[in-house]
XYZ file of C-alpha atoms in Angstrom:
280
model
C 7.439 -3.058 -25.397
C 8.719 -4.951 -22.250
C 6.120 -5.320 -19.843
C 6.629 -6.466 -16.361
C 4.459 -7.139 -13.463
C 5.565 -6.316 -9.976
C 4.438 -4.907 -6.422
C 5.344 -1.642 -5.170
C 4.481 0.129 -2.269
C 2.439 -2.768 -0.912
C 0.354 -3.173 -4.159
C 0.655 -4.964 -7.762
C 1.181 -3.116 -10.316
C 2.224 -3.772 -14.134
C 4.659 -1.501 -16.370
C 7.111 -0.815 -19.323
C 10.948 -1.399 -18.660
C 13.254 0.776 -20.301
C 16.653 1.904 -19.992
C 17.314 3.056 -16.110
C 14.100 1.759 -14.486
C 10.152 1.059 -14.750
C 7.876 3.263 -16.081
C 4.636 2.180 -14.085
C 1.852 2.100 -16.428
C -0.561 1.256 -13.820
C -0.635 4.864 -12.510
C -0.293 6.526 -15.989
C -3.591 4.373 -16.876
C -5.051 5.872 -13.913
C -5.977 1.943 -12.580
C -7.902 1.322 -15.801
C -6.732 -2.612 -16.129
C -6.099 -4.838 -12.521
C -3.360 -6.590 -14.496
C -1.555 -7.476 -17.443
C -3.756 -9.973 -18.293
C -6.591 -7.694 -18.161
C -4.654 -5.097 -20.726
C -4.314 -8.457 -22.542
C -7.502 -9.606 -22.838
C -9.077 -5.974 -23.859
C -6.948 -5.313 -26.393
C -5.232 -3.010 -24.910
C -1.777 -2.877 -25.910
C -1.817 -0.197 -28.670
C -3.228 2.229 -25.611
C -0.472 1.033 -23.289
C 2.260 2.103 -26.297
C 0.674 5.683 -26.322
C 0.417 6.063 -22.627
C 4.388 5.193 -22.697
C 5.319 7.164 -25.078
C 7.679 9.989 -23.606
C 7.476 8.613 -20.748
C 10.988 8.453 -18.582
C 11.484 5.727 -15.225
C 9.275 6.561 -12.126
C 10.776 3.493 -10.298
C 14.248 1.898 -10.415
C 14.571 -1.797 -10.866
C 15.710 -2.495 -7.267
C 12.956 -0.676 -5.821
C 10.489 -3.260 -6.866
C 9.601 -6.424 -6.253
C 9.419 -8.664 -9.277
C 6.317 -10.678 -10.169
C 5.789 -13.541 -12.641
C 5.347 -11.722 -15.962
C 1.610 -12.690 -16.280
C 0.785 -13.476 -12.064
C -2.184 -15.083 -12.695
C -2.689 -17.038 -15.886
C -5.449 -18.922 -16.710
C -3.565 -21.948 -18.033
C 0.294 -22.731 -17.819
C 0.699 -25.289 -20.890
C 3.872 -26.975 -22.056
C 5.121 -29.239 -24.705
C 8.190 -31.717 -23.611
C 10.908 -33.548 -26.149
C 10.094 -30.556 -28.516
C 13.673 -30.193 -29.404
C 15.311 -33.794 -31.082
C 18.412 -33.000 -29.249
C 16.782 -33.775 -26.018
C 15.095 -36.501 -26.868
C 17.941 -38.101 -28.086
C 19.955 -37.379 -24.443
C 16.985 -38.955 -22.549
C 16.348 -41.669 -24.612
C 12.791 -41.293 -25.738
C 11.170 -41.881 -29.372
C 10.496 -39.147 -31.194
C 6.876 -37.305 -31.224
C 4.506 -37.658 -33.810
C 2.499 -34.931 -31.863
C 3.181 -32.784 -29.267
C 3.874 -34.140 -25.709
C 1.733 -31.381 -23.607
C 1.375 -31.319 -19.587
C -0.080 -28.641 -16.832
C 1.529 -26.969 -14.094
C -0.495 -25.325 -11.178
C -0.138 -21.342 -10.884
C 1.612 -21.823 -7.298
C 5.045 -23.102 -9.569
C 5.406 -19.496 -10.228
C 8.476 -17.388 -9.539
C 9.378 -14.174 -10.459
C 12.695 -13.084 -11.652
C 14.772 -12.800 -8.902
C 12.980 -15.038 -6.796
C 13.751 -18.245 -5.308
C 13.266 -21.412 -6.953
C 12.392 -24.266 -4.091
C 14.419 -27.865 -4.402
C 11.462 -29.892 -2.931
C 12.665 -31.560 0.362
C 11.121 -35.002 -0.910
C 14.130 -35.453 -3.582
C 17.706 -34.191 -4.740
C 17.103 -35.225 -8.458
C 16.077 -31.559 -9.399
C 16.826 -30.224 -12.884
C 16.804 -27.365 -14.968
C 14.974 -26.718 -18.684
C 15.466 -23.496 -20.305
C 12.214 -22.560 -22.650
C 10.758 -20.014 -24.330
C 7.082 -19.396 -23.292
C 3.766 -17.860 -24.832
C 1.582 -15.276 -23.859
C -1.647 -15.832 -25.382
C -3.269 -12.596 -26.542
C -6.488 -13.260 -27.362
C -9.667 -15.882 -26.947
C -9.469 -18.416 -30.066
C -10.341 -22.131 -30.773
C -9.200 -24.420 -33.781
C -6.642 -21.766 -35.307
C -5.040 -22.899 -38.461
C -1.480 -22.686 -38.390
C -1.315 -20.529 -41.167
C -2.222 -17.838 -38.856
C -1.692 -18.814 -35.268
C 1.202 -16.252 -34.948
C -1.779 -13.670 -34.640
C -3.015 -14.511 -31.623
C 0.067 -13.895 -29.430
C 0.550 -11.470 -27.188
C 4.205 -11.683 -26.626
C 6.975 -14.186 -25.522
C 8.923 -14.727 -22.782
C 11.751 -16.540 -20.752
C 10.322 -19.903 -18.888
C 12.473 -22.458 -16.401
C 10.629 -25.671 -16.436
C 12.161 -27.138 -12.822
C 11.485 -31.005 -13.009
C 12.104 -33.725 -10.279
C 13.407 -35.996 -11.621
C 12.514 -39.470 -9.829
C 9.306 -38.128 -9.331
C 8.588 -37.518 -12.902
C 9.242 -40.914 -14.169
C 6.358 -42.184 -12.167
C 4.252 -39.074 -12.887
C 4.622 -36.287 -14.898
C 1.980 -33.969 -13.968
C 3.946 -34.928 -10.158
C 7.440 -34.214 -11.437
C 5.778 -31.000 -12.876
C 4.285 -29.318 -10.259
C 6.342 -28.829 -6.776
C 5.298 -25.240 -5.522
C 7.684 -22.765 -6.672
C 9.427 -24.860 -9.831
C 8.387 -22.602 -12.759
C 10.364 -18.569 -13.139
C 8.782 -17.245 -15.543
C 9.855 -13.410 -16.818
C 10.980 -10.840 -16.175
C 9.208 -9.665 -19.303
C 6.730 -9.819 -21.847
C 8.884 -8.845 -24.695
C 5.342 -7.889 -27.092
C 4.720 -10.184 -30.581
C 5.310 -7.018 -32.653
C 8.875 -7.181 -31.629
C 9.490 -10.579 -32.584
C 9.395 -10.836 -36.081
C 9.837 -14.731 -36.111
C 9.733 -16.817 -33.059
C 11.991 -19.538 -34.748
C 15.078 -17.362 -34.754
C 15.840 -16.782 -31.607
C 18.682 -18.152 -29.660
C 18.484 -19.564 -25.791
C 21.138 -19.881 -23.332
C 20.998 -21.715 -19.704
C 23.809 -20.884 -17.785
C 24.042 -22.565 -13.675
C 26.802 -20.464 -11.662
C 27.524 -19.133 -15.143
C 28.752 -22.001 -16.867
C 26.681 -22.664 -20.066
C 24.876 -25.751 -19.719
C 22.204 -25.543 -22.605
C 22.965 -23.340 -25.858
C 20.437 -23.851 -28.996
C 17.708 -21.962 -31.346
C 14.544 -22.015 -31.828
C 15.001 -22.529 -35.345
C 15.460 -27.270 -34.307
C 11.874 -27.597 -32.354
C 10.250 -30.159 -33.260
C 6.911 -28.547 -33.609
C 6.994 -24.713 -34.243
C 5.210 -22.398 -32.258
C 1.967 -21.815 -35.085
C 2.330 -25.772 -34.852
C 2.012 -25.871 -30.880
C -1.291 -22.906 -30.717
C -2.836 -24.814 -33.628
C -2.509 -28.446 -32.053
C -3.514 -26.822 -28.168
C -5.993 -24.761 -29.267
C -7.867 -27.993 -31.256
C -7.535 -29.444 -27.900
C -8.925 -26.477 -25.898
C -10.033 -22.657 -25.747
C -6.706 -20.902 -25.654
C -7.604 -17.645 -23.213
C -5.853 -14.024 -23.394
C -2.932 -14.225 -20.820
C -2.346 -18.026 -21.105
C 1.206 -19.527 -20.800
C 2.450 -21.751 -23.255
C 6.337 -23.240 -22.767
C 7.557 -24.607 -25.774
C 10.123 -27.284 -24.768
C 13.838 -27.402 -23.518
C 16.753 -28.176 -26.016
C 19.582 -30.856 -24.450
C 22.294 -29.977 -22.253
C 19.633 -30.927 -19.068
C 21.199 -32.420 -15.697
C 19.595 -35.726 -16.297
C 21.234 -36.391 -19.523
C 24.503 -36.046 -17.855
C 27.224 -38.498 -16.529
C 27.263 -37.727 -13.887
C 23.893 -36.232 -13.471
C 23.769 -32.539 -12.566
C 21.155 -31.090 -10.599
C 20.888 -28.223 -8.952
C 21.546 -27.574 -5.351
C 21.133 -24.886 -2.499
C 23.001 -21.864 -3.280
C 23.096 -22.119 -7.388
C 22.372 -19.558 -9.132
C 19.746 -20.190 -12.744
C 19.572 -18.094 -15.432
C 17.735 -18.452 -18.731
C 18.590 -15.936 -21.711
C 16.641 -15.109 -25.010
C 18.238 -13.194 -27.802
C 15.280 -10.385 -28.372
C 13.760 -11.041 -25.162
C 16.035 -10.610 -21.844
C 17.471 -12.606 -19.322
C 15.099 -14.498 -15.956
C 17.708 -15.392 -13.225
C 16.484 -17.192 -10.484
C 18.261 -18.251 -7.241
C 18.292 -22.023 -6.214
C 16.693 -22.442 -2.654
C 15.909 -25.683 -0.467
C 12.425 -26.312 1.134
């Protein structure tokens, strides 16, 4: 399943997309579950594939207004120089363990949406990622089976400013509206292995990162079994698993993104988030 949150008719709603349009699950579950999380975090998944089943398009994808994937997480948690590519281009050491940092829920945009180059610098950059969606409440999982606890995966842009970040991460991290993430939840039942799957950034549709999953560093069981040692991992958590190189910082010139560009971040298996670039 694909499932997408969005508002309609002056209220937010979640759903399945499928060929021609949005089935909206919300009224076919008669207002059972407030959100996707909430289907999430009662298990209810398997009763979201039966109430789709036959089920044909009640909205069309224009007709909607798109929503981050999972609105309101409980934790947005990412890993950075996960991919040795990047590292290399920015010059850091390599991780023994993962690098991990917190962004605030109001970095959220939806696909579609507007990403926001902050007024306070011009240094802003792009990182394609592939992101988590935590299905379930667990602590200390072993990696052996820390595939089991997600929901589903999907597409993440991890907006950094640049000069702000080398004084402060969690500052370079965390400008309101820095952080599409969508336009699905592509569910963990689909992906058979989250290492084999192929990511593409394209700006104004030149490709400007192209990798697989396949060269992290630290594999996704790796990442849920090191965060979850660290902390309860919650049912609708986001975890974004690192950018590959290609970035605008490891560039000469460096390339960042401006008014008017246009972002998009593709998954094989998953879908395509495209975000436009805005200024504050």
């Amino acid at each position: 399943m694909r499932l997408v949150s969005f508002r309609h008719a002056g209220a937010n709603k979640f759903g399945a997309a499928v060929d021609g349009g949005i089935v909206d699950l919300s009224a076919r579950t008669k207002g059972r579950w407030s959100g996707l999380r909430d289907v999430i975090a009662t298990k209810a998944l398997d009763e979201l594939r039966a109430a789709l089943k036959g089920a044909t398009p009640t909205l069309a994808f224009e007709d909607v207004e798109w929503l981050p994937v999972i609105p309101d997480p409980g934790k947005i948690l990412c890993v950075g120089l996960n991919y040795a590519s990047h590292v290399g281009e920015v010059g850091r050491q390599m991780p023994t363990v993962p690098s991990v940092f917190s962004r605030l829920h109001d970095t959220l945009v939806a696909h579609g949406g507007d990403i926001v180059r902050p007024r306070a610098s011009g240094d802003f950059d792009y990182e394609g990622e592939l992101a988590i969606v935590i299905g379930e409440r667990c602590r200390h999982v072993p990696r052996a089976g820390a595939l089991s606890v997600i929901a589903g995966y999907t597409c993440f842009i991890d907006g950094s400013v640049r000069d702000f970040q080398k004084h402060s991460v969690f500052a370079g991290k965390n400008f309101p509206a820095t952080g599409p993430l969508g336009p699905w939840m592509v569910t963990s039942d689909v992906i058979a292995d989250p290492q084999r799957l192929e990511l593409t950034t394209r700006l104004n549709g030149s490709v400007v990162q192209h990798d697989t999953t396949d060269h992290m560093i630290f594999d996704v069981a790796t990442i849920i079994e090191y965060l979850s040692t660290v902390t309860w991992l919650e049912p609708g958590d986001i975890i974004a698993t690192g950018t590959p190189d290609g970035v605008g910082t490891g560039r000469k010139p460096p390339l960042w993104m401006k008014s008017g560009d246009r972002l998009e971040v593709e998954i094989s298996g998953i879908g395509t988030l495209g975000v436009n670039v805005v200024d504050e």
